[in-house]
mmCIF file of C-alpha atoms and ligand atoms in Angstrom:
data_model
loop_
_atom_site.group_PDB
_atom_site.id
_atom_site.type_symbol
_atom_site.label_atom_id
_atom_site.label_comp_id
_atom_site.label_asym_id
_atom_site.label_seq_id
_atom_site.Cartn_x
_atom_site.Cartn_y
_atom_site.Cartn_z
ATOM 1 C CA MET K 1 274.865 -77.185 99.509
ATOM 2 C CA SER K 2 272.166 -78.240 101.943
ATOM 3 C CA ASP K 3 268.445 -78.536 101.872
ATOM 4 C CA VAL K 4 266.336 -76.667 104.098
ATOM 5 C CA ARG K 5 262.842 -78.261 104.567
ATOM 6 C CA GLY K 6 259.537 -76.562 105.087
ATOM 7 C CA GLY K 7 255.852 -77.387 104.774
ATOM 8 C CA ASP K 8 255.284 -76.434 100.944
ATOM 9 C CA GLY K 9 257.773 -78.568 98.942
ATOM 10 C CA VAL K 10 261.111 -79.592 98.010
ATOM 11 C CA ARG K 11 263.494 -76.616 99.229
ATOM 12 C CA THR K 12 266.697 -75.547 98.491
ATOM 13 C CA ALA K 13 269.089 -73.185 100.528
ATOM 14 C CA MET K 14 270.023 -71.487 97.564
ATOM 15 C CA THR K 15 267.539 -68.399 96.544
ATOM 16 C CA PRO K 16 265.232 -70.453 94.001
ATOM 17 C CA LEU K 17 265.125 -69.604 90.351
ATOM 18 C CA ILE K 18 261.736 -71.422 89.999
ATOM 19 C CA LYS K 19 259.263 -72.211 92.861
ATOM 20 C CA ALA K 20 256.061 -74.151 92.245
ATOM 21 C CA ILE K 21 253.326 -74.031 95.114
ATOM 22 C CA GLY K 22 250.511 -76.362 95.139
ATOM 23 C CA LEU K 23 250.318 -77.026 91.897
ATOM 24 C CA GLU K 24 247.259 -79.045 90.651
ATOM 25 C CA LYS K 25 246.017 -79.895 86.853
ATOM 26 C CA THR K 26 242.820 -81.936 86.000
ATOM 27 C CA PHE K 27 241.843 -82.736 82.745
ATOM 28 C CA ARG K 28 238.338 -83.842 82.270
ATOM 29 C CA THR K 29 237.811 -87.155 80.489
ATOM 30 C CA ARG K 30 234.578 -89.145 79.843
ATOM 31 C CA GLY K 31 232.627 -86.672 81.749
ATOM 32 C CA ARG K 32 234.371 -86.683 85.248
ATOM 33 C CA ASP K 33 237.562 -84.556 86.546
ATOM 34 C CA VAL K 34 240.782 -86.465 86.805
ATOM 35 C CA ALA K 35 243.546 -85.268 88.390
ATOM 36 C CA ALA K 36 247.088 -85.577 86.816
ATOM 37 C CA VAL K 37 248.742 -83.538 89.180
ATOM 38 C CA ALA K 38 247.705 -83.032 92.876
ATOM 39 C CA ASP K 39 249.692 -80.491 95.181
ATOM 40 C CA VAL K 40 252.944 -80.734 93.533
ATOM 41 C CA SER K 41 255.554 -78.194 95.181
ATOM 42 C CA LEU K 42 259.086 -77.815 94.116
ATOM 43 C CA GLU K 43 261.844 -75.378 94.069
ATOM 44 C CA VAL K 44 265.071 -75.072 92.058
ATOM 45 C CA ALA K 45 267.813 -72.709 92.593
ATOM 46 C CA ARG K 46 270.016 -71.785 89.344
ATOM 47 C CA GLY K 47 273.256 -74.235 89.239
ATOM 48 C CA GLU K 48 270.982 -77.392 90.592
ATOM 49 C CA ALA K 49 269.109 -80.128 88.825
ATOM 50 C CA LEU K 50 266.298 -81.769 90.622
ATOM 51 C CA GLY K 51 264.596 -85.350 88.993
ATOM 52 C CA ILE K 52 261.351 -86.291 88.537
ATOM 53 C CA VAL K 53 260.809 -89.853 88.369
ATOM 54 C CA GLY K 54 257.610 -92.280 88.219
ATOM 55 C CA GLU K 55 255.976 -94.461 85.780
ATOM 56 C CA SER K 56 254.318 -93.438 83.188
ATOM 57 C CA GLY K 57 250.652 -91.631 84.004
ATOM 58 C CA CYS K 58 252.321 -90.656 86.997
ATOM 59 C CA GLY K 59 251.736 -86.957 86.627
ATOM 60 C CA LYS K 60 255.773 -85.794 86.048
ATOM 61 C CA THR K 61 255.305 -84.547 82.620
ATOM 62 C CA THR K 62 252.708 -82.499 83.508
ATOM 63 C CA THR K 63 254.533 -81.162 85.969
ATOM 64 C CA ALA K 64 257.063 -80.005 83.817
ATOM 65 C CA ARG K 65 254.700 -78.860 80.883
ATOM 66 C CA MET K 66 253.217 -76.282 83.980
ATOM 67 C CA LEU K 67 256.640 -74.962 84.954
ATOM 68 C CA LEU K 68 257.180 -74.190 81.344
ATOM 69 C CA ARG K 69 253.451 -72.898 81.107
ATOM 70 C CA LEU K 70 253.261 -75.263 78.088
ATOM 71 C CA GLU K 71 250.104 -76.427 80.077
ATOM 72 C CA ASP K 72 247.904 -74.423 82.503
ATOM 73 C CA PRO K 73 247.962 -75.486 86.247
ATOM 74 C CA SER K 74 244.161 -75.991 87.643
ATOM 75 C CA ALA K 75 245.317 -74.370 90.445
ATOM 76 C CA GLY K 76 248.737 -73.472 92.196
ATOM 77 C CA LYS K 77 251.239 -70.954 91.959
ATOM 78 C CA ILE K 78 254.572 -70.545 89.899
ATOM 79 C CA ILE K 79 256.950 -68.192 90.714
ATOM 80 C CA PHE K 80 259.869 -67.460 88.542
ATOM 81 C CA ASP K 81 262.505 -65.555 89.227
ATOM 82 C CA GLY K 82 260.670 -63.289 91.665
ATOM 83 C CA THR K 83 257.872 -63.062 89.023
ATOM 84 C CA ASP K 84 254.083 -64.942 89.510
ATOM 85 C CA ILE K 85 254.229 -66.451 86.089
ATOM 86 C CA THR K 86 251.295 -68.622 86.371
ATOM 87 C CA THR K 87 248.635 -66.536 84.201
ATOM 88 C CA LEU K 88 251.003 -64.777 81.879
ATOM 89 C CA ARG K 89 250.124 -63.673 78.765
ATOM 90 C CA GLY K 90 251.176 -62.108 75.460
ATOM 91 C CA ALA K 91 254.593 -60.539 75.187
ATOM 92 C CA ALA K 92 255.130 -61.638 78.655
ATOM 93 C CA LEU K 93 254.780 -65.185 78.546
ATOM 94 C CA LEU K 94 257.017 -65.239 75.054
ATOM 95 C CA LYS K 95 260.165 -63.545 77.331
ATOM 96 C CA PHE K 96 259.231 -66.068 80.017
ATOM 97 C CA ARG K 97 260.003 -68.676 77.074
ATOM 98 C CA ALA K 98 263.011 -67.863 76.177
ATOM 99 C CA GLN K 99 264.463 -67.907 79.927
ATOM 100 C CA ALA K 100 262.682 -71.312 80.293
ATOM 101 C CA GLN K 101 263.755 -73.936 77.675
ATOM 102 C CA LEU K 102 262.369 -77.476 76.723
ATOM 103 C CA VAL K 103 265.067 -80.464 75.879
ATOM 104 C CA PHE K 104 262.770 -82.620 74.203
ATOM 105 C CA GLN K 105 262.677 -86.590 74.205
ATOM 106 C CA ASN K 106 262.599 -87.336 70.578
ATOM 107 C CA PRO K 107 265.139 -86.139 68.364
ATOM 108 C CA PHE K 108 264.104 -87.753 65.344
ATOM 109 C CA ASP K 109 261.035 -85.932 65.907
ATOM 110 C CA ALA K 110 262.033 -82.574 67.122
ATOM 111 C CA LEU K 111 263.517 -80.802 64.159
ATOM 112 C CA ASN K 112 262.101 -79.638 60.683
ATOM 113 C CA PRO K 113 263.237 -82.237 58.223
ATOM 114 C CA ARG K 114 263.470 -79.071 55.618
ATOM 115 C CA PHE K 115 265.432 -77.230 57.425
ATOM 116 C CA SER K 116 269.546 -77.195 57.871
ATOM 117 C CA ILE K 117 271.001 -76.835 60.885
ATOM 118 C CA ARG K 118 271.425 -73.303 60.388
ATOM 119 C CA ARG K 119 267.750 -72.277 59.947
ATOM 120 C CA ALA K 120 266.880 -74.696 62.769
ATOM 121 C CA LEU K 121 268.973 -72.459 65.558
ATOM 122 C CA ALA K 122 267.713 -69.043 63.643
ATOM 123 C CA GLU K 123 264.354 -70.023 64.103
ATOM 124 C CA PRO K 124 263.976 -69.557 68.087
ATOM 125 C CA LEU K 125 266.358 -66.429 67.589
ATOM 126 C CA ASN K 126 263.403 -64.756 65.073
ATOM 127 C CA ASN K 127 261.064 -65.920 67.864
ATOM 128 C CA PHE K 128 262.769 -64.302 70.384
ATOM 129 C CA GLY K 129 263.574 -61.064 68.484
ATOM 130 C CA VAL K 130 267.386 -61.666 68.554
ATOM 131 C CA PRO K 131 268.808 -58.669 65.961
ATOM 132 C CA ILE K 132 269.936 -61.089 62.733
ATOM 133 C CA ARG K 133 273.667 -59.379 63.406
ATOM 134 C CA GLU K 134 274.122 -61.476 66.539
ATOM 135 C CA HIS K 135 272.986 -64.638 64.594
ATOM 136 C CA ALA K 136 276.061 -66.095 63.008
ATOM 137 C CA ASP K 137 277.726 -65.302 66.394
ATOM 138 C CA ARG K 138 275.416 -66.641 68.465
ATOM 139 C CA ILE K 139 274.990 -70.600 66.341
ATOM 140 C CA ASP K 140 278.979 -70.663 65.990
ATOM 141 C CA ALA K 141 278.536 -70.145 69.677
ATOM 142 C CA VAL K 142 276.173 -72.430 70.840
ATOM 143 C CA LEU K 143 277.897 -75.322 68.144
ATOM 144 C CA HIS K 144 281.121 -75.281 69.957
ATOM 145 C CA ARG K 145 279.330 -75.723 72.915
ATOM 146 C CA VAL K 146 277.672 -78.878 71.851
ATOM 147 C CA ARG K 147 280.688 -80.412 70.148
ATOM 148 C CA LEU K 148 279.226 -79.967 66.544
ATOM 149 C CA THR K 149 282.733 -78.512 65.360
ATOM 150 C CA PRO K 150 284.049 -76.616 62.884
ATOM 151 C CA PRO K 151 280.173 -75.144 63.376
ATOM 152 C CA ALA K 152 280.805 -74.634 59.329
ATOM 153 C CA ALA K 153 280.665 -78.575 58.732
ATOM 154 C CA TRP K 154 277.272 -78.569 60.343
ATOM 155 C CA LEU K 155 275.388 -75.311 58.996
ATOM 156 C CA ASP K 156 274.260 -76.582 55.909
ATOM 157 C CA ARG K 157 273.477 -80.245 56.762
ATOM 158 C CA ARG K 158 269.393 -81.263 57.173
ATOM 159 C CA PRO K 159 268.511 -83.676 60.039
ATOM 160 C CA HIS K 160 268.259 -86.717 57.491
ATOM 161 C CA GLU K 161 272.164 -86.652 57.721
ATOM 162 C CA LEU K 162 272.966 -86.777 60.882
ATOM 163 C CA SER K 163 272.995 -89.830 63.728
ATOM 164 C CA GLY K 164 270.320 -90.029 66.670
ATOM 165 C CA GLY K 165 273.398 -88.570 69.138
ATOM 166 C CA GLN K 166 274.018 -85.613 66.863
ATOM 167 C CA LEU K 167 270.271 -84.529 66.642
ATOM 168 C CA GLN K 168 269.901 -84.333 69.871
ATOM 169 C CA ARG K 169 272.880 -82.022 70.690
ATOM 170 C CA VAL K 170 271.056 -80.088 67.560
ATOM 171 C CA VAL K 171 268.077 -79.990 69.770
ATOM 172 C CA LEU K 172 270.262 -79.372 72.886
ATOM 173 C CA ALA K 173 271.676 -76.257 70.843
ATOM 174 C CA ARG K 174 268.303 -75.055 69.800
ATOM 175 C CA ALA K 175 267.198 -74.715 73.547
ATOM 176 C CA LEU K 176 270.141 -73.149 74.629
ATOM 177 C CA ILE K 177 270.786 -70.542 72.128
ATOM 178 C CA PRO K 178 268.123 -68.423 73.531
ATOM 179 C CA GLY K 179 269.905 -67.584 76.426
ATOM 180 C CA PRO K 180 267.754 -69.722 79.004
ATOM 181 C CA THR K 181 268.462 -69.723 82.907
ATOM 182 C CA LEU K 182 266.044 -73.218 83.190
ATOM 183 C CA ILE K 183 266.092 -76.302 81.179
ATOM 184 C CA VAL K 184 263.554 -79.058 81.462
ATOM 185 C CA ALA K 185 264.902 -82.613 80.001
ATOM 186 C CA ASP K 186 262.228 -84.619 79.406
ATOM 187 C CA GLU K 187 263.442 -88.337 78.892
ATOM 188 C CA PRO K 188 266.701 -86.825 77.244
ATOM 189 C CA VAL K 189 268.498 -89.535 76.345
ATOM 190 C CA SER K 190 265.584 -92.587 76.209
ATOM 191 C CA MET K 191 265.624 -92.397 72.491
ATOM 192 C CA LEU K 192 269.159 -92.799 71.617
ATOM 193 C CA ASP K 193 271.861 -95.821 71.618
ATOM 194 C CA VAL K 194 273.006 -96.333 74.957
ATOM 195 C CA SER K 195 276.535 -95.530 73.300
ATOM 196 C CA VAL K 196 275.557 -91.879 73.155
ATOM 197 C CA ARG K 197 273.754 -90.901 76.126
ATOM 198 C CA ALA K 198 276.473 -90.164 78.534
ATOM 199 C CA GLY K 199 277.983 -88.026 75.967
ATOM 200 C CA ILE K 200 274.435 -86.046 76.103
ATOM 201 C CA LEU K 201 274.176 -85.984 79.571
ATOM 202 C CA ASN K 202 277.804 -84.967 79.839
ATOM 203 C CA LEU K 203 276.887 -82.239 77.572
ATOM 204 C CA LEU K 204 273.881 -80.833 79.370
ATOM 205 C CA ARG K 205 275.965 -80.858 82.797
ATOM 206 C CA GLU K 206 278.385 -78.988 81.107
ATOM 207 C CA ALA K 207 276.137 -76.645 79.959
ATOM 208 C CA ARG K 208 274.414 -76.544 83.479
ATOM 209 C CA ASP K 209 277.658 -75.769 85.112
ATOM 210 C CA ALA K 210 279.089 -73.276 82.850
ATOM 211 C CA LEU K 211 275.574 -71.095 82.272
ATOM 212 C CA GLY K 212 274.724 -71.524 86.135
ATOM 213 C CA LEU K 213 271.357 -73.023 84.744
ATOM 214 C CA ALA K 214 268.481 -74.538 86.762
ATOM 215 C CA ALA K 215 267.682 -77.932 85.240
ATOM 216 C CA VAL K 216 264.687 -80.182 85.428
ATOM 217 C CA TYR K 217 265.487 -83.520 84.721
ATOM 218 C CA ILE K 218 261.699 -86.129 83.987
ATOM 219 C CA SER K 219 262.924 -89.994 83.634
ATOM 220 C CA HIS K 220 261.418 -93.159 84.564
ATOM 221 C CA ASP K 221 265.196 -93.933 85.101
ATOM 222 C CA LEU K 222 266.828 -93.737 88.676
ATOM 223 C CA ALA K 223 270.452 -94.645 86.963
ATOM 224 C CA LEU K 224 269.926 -91.274 84.647
ATOM 225 C CA ILE K 225 268.489 -89.225 87.799
ATOM 226 C CA ARG K 226 271.379 -90.381 90.255
ATOM 227 C CA TYR K 227 274.090 -89.147 87.290
ATOM 228 C CA VAL K 228 272.837 -85.366 86.943
ATOM 229 C CA CYS K 229 270.460 -84.520 89.806
ATOM 230 C CA GLU K 230 271.404 -83.582 93.381
ATOM 231 C CA ARG K 231 267.534 -83.916 94.486
ATOM 232 C CA THR K 232 265.162 -86.241 93.568
ATOM 233 C CA MET K 233 261.353 -86.005 93.943
ATOM 234 C CA VAL K 234 258.887 -89.534 92.935
ATOM 235 C CA MET K 235 255.775 -89.057 92.048
ATOM 236 C CA TYR K 236 252.782 -91.213 92.041
ATOM 237 C CA LEU K 237 249.560 -90.940 90.237
ATOM 238 C CA GLY K 238 250.026 -86.819 90.257
ATOM 239 C CA GLN K 239 251.367 -86.679 94.239
ATOM 240 C CA VAL K 240 255.025 -86.637 95.451
ATOM 241 C CA VAL K 241 255.375 -89.903 97.816
ATOM 242 C CA GLU K 242 258.901 -89.108 98.242
ATOM 243 C CA GLU K 243 261.673 -86.410 98.095
ATOM 244 C CA GLY K 244 265.101 -86.000 99.319
ATOM 245 C CA PRO K 245 268.674 -85.816 98.188
ATOM 246 C CA THR K 246 269.148 -88.181 95.436
ATOM 247 C CA LYS K 247 272.015 -90.511 96.733
ATOM 248 C CA GLU K 248 270.592 -90.666 99.731
ATOM 249 C CA LEU K 249 267.110 -91.432 98.666
ATOM 250 C CA ILE K 250 268.175 -93.974 96.118
ATOM 251 C CA ALA K 251 270.432 -95.630 99.033
ATOM 252 C CA ASN K 252 268.087 -95.553 101.353
ATOM 253 C CA PRO K 253 264.904 -95.314 99.951
ATOM 254 C CA ALA K 254 262.020 -95.038 102.423
ATOM 255 C CA HIS K 255 258.630 -95.027 100.272
ATOM 256 C CA PRO K 256 257.373 -98.496 99.428
ATOM 257 C CA TYR K 257 256.896 -97.259 96.228
ATOM 258 C CA THR K 258 260.662 -95.844 95.494
ATOM 259 C CA ARG K 259 262.139 -99.178 96.961
ATOM 260 C CA ALA K 260 260.159 -101.029 93.974
ATOM 261 C CA LEU K 261 261.757 -98.677 91.513
ATOM 262 C CA VAL K 262 265.302 -98.610 93.233
ATOM 263 C CA ALA K 263 264.883 -102.691 93.311
ATOM 264 C CA ALA K 264 264.128 -102.759 89.898
ATOM 265 C CA VAL K 265 266.611 -100.609 88.322
ATOM 266 C CA PRO K 266 270.208 -101.598 88.365
ATOM 267 C CA VAL K 267 271.844 -98.234 89.466
ATOM 268 C CA PRO K 268 275.522 -98.677 89.487
ATOM 269 C CA HIS K 269 277.835 -98.284 92.828
ATOM 270 C CA VAL K 270 274.425 -99.082 94.539
ATOM 271 C CA ALA K 271 273.848 -102.133 96.552
ATOM 272 C CA GLN K 272 270.344 -103.074 95.928
ATOM 273 C CA ASP K 273 268.093 -105.049 97.794
ATOM 274 C CA ARG K 274 266.743 -107.701 95.005
ATOM 275 C CA ALA K 275 264.297 -109.386 97.780
ATOM 276 C CA GLN K 276 262.507 -106.371 98.228
ATOM 277 C CA LEU K 277 259.149 -107.306 98.117
ATOM 278 C CA PRO K 278 257.675 -106.210 94.962
ATOM 279 C CA ILE K 279 254.754 -104.310 93.905
ATOM 280 C CA ARG K 280 251.701 -105.475 92.525
ATOM 281 C CA GLY K 281 249.912 -104.933 89.311
ATOM 282 C CA SER K 282 250.561 -101.245 87.111
ATOM 283 C CA LEU K 283 249.266 -97.756 87.605
ATOM 284 C CA SER K 284 245.880 -98.633 86.227
ATOM 285 C CA ASP K 285 245.391 -101.412 89.588
ATOM 286 C CA ALA K 286 245.365 -97.787 91.483
ATOM 287 C CA ALA K 287 243.355 -97.721 94.299
ATOM 288 C CA ALA K 288 239.964 -96.728 94.252
ATOM 289 C CA ILE K 289 239.060 -92.904 96.116
ATOM 290 C CA GLY K 290 240.377 -92.017 99.446
ATOM 291 C CA GLY K 291 243.164 -93.800 101.794
ATOM 292 C CA CYS K 292 246.367 -93.900 100.165
ATOM 293 C CA ALA K 293 246.520 -93.937 96.219
ATOM 294 C CA PHE K 294 249.512 -96.536 96.654
ATOM 295 C CA ARG K 295 247.183 -99.041 98.501
ATOM 296 C CA GLY K 296 246.339 -101.099 95.853
ATOM 297 C CA ARG K 297 249.743 -102.303 94.967
ATOM 298 C CA CYS K 298 251.543 -101.989 98.122
ATOM 299 C CA PRO K 299 252.989 -104.906 99.990
ATOM 300 C CA HIS K 300 252.852 -103.149 103.361
ATOM 301 C CA ALA K 301 249.406 -102.006 103.307
ATOM 302 C CA MET K 302 247.247 -101.836 106.609
ATOM 303 C CA LYS K 303 244.281 -100.966 107.663
ATOM 304 C CA ILE K 304 244.608 -96.896 108.088
ATOM 305 C CA CYS K 305 245.804 -97.076 104.499
ATOM 306 C CA ILE K 306 242.458 -97.603 103.275
ATOM 307 C CA GLU K 307 240.981 -95.278 105.335
ATOM 308 C CA LEU K 308 243.567 -92.212 105.384
ATOM 309 C CA ALA K 309 245.766 -90.664 102.913
ATOM 310 C CA PRO K 310 249.212 -90.073 104.105
ATOM 311 C CA THR K 311 250.571 -86.682 103.577
ATOM 312 C CA LEU K 312 254.026 -85.355 103.290
ATOM 313 C CA ARG K 313 255.794 -85.646 106.278
ATOM 314 C CA THR K 314 259.722 -84.871 107.165
ATOM 315 C CA ILE K 315 261.470 -87.585 108.056
ATOM 316 C CA THR K 316 264.838 -86.036 108.402
ATOM 317 C CA PRO K 317 266.270 -82.931 107.688
ATOM 318 C CA THR K 318 266.209 -83.362 104.317
ATOM 319 C CA ARG K 319 263.907 -85.895 103.299
ATOM 320 C CA ARG K 320 260.322 -86.649 103.167
ATOM 321 C CA VAL K 321 257.660 -89.318 102.732
ATOM 322 C CA ALA K 322 254.216 -89.814 102.331
ATOM 323 C CA CYS K 323 253.724 -93.127 104.334
ATOM 324 C CA HIS K 324 252.283 -94.068 106.965
ATOM 325 C CA LEU K 325 254.953 -96.340 107.796
ATOM 326 C CA GLU K 326 257.079 -92.806 107.756
ATOM 327 C CA GLY K 327 260.275 -93.922 107.147
ATOM 328 C CA THR K 328 260.617 -96.178 109.704
ATOM 329 C CA MET K 329 260.966 -99.455 108.006
ATOM 330 C CA SER K 330 264.687 -100.992 107.588
HETATM 331 FE FE1 SF4 P 1 251.574 -98.711 101.530
HETATM 332 FE FE2 SF4 P 1 250.109 -97.830 103.654
HETATM 333 FE FE3 SF4 P 1 252.616 -96.583 103.127
HETATM 334 FE FE4 SF4 P 1 250.484 -96.386 101.218
HETATM 335 S S1 SF4 P 1 250.587 -95.459 103.468
HETATM 336 S S2 SF4 P 1 252.594 -96.616 100.734
HETATM 337 S S3 SF4 P 1 249.887 -98.373 101.526
HETATM 338 S S4 SF4 P 1 252.336 -98.649 103.994
#
């Protein structure tokens, strides 16, 4: 699949299932407005996976929550399957929620400890009005899909009887059982032992392929994103600073922040330049108002970076970057 770029965000050559245009989210903190997300646009088609990466506080989780309408955008628009869902309420919002499901980060908190697996899986079916006569077949099918078999051996167990990996399979089953077309996974394996992470990621990928789901993965882990996502968006302080095909972006990052992320994280089978200039400080050392938001930490900051905020510009037919160096570094 080839990407097609335009002026309003990541574009896919296929018809997008979900499209966000100019999303913004502002929170009021200590008497002033703080922009958690500013002018984020993206598209994801059925069968595609988009990764959103960045440090804690970069706005990736807020962006994901807006896509799912768990958070109302302060500005911008979200189009899902051809319908503007930005301000949906009531029954229409409930119908959208059945179509767009979240895979929770922490399986140890995601399930009611008093509910059996059967009841945990029946709950979303009840919430979305699926007739009771369909429940048993749906539960059986979804437990097969997440490889908790034979299903009868799992139905009456409670969360405390399951390992972390088994719990996350139930969490995935709960997300899949309403029959969504979009899955958003927020750090889906970060709370799990390394030994079971690949198994959960493979299940997610198999479900995406088999059911033709669109997927959005939120993570700080570039190795994970490289494993499961065709395209990646890097966020810094609420803004997109780079986007492009994942393998290309990791092999040849254009933005100094992406370069630092790639240099800091071991990514299998990718030659990494450990000699990269490290970024300074943390997100709390971010630059003041005006200019590039990354300038306080950037080893390449120039005079223009103080005066003018860079815009997201096309640097190749499939890549965009927001940096005055415009990807000319090598
Ligand atoms: Fe660094 Fe300037 Fe590029 Fe910002 S615009 S990332 S400060 S070089």
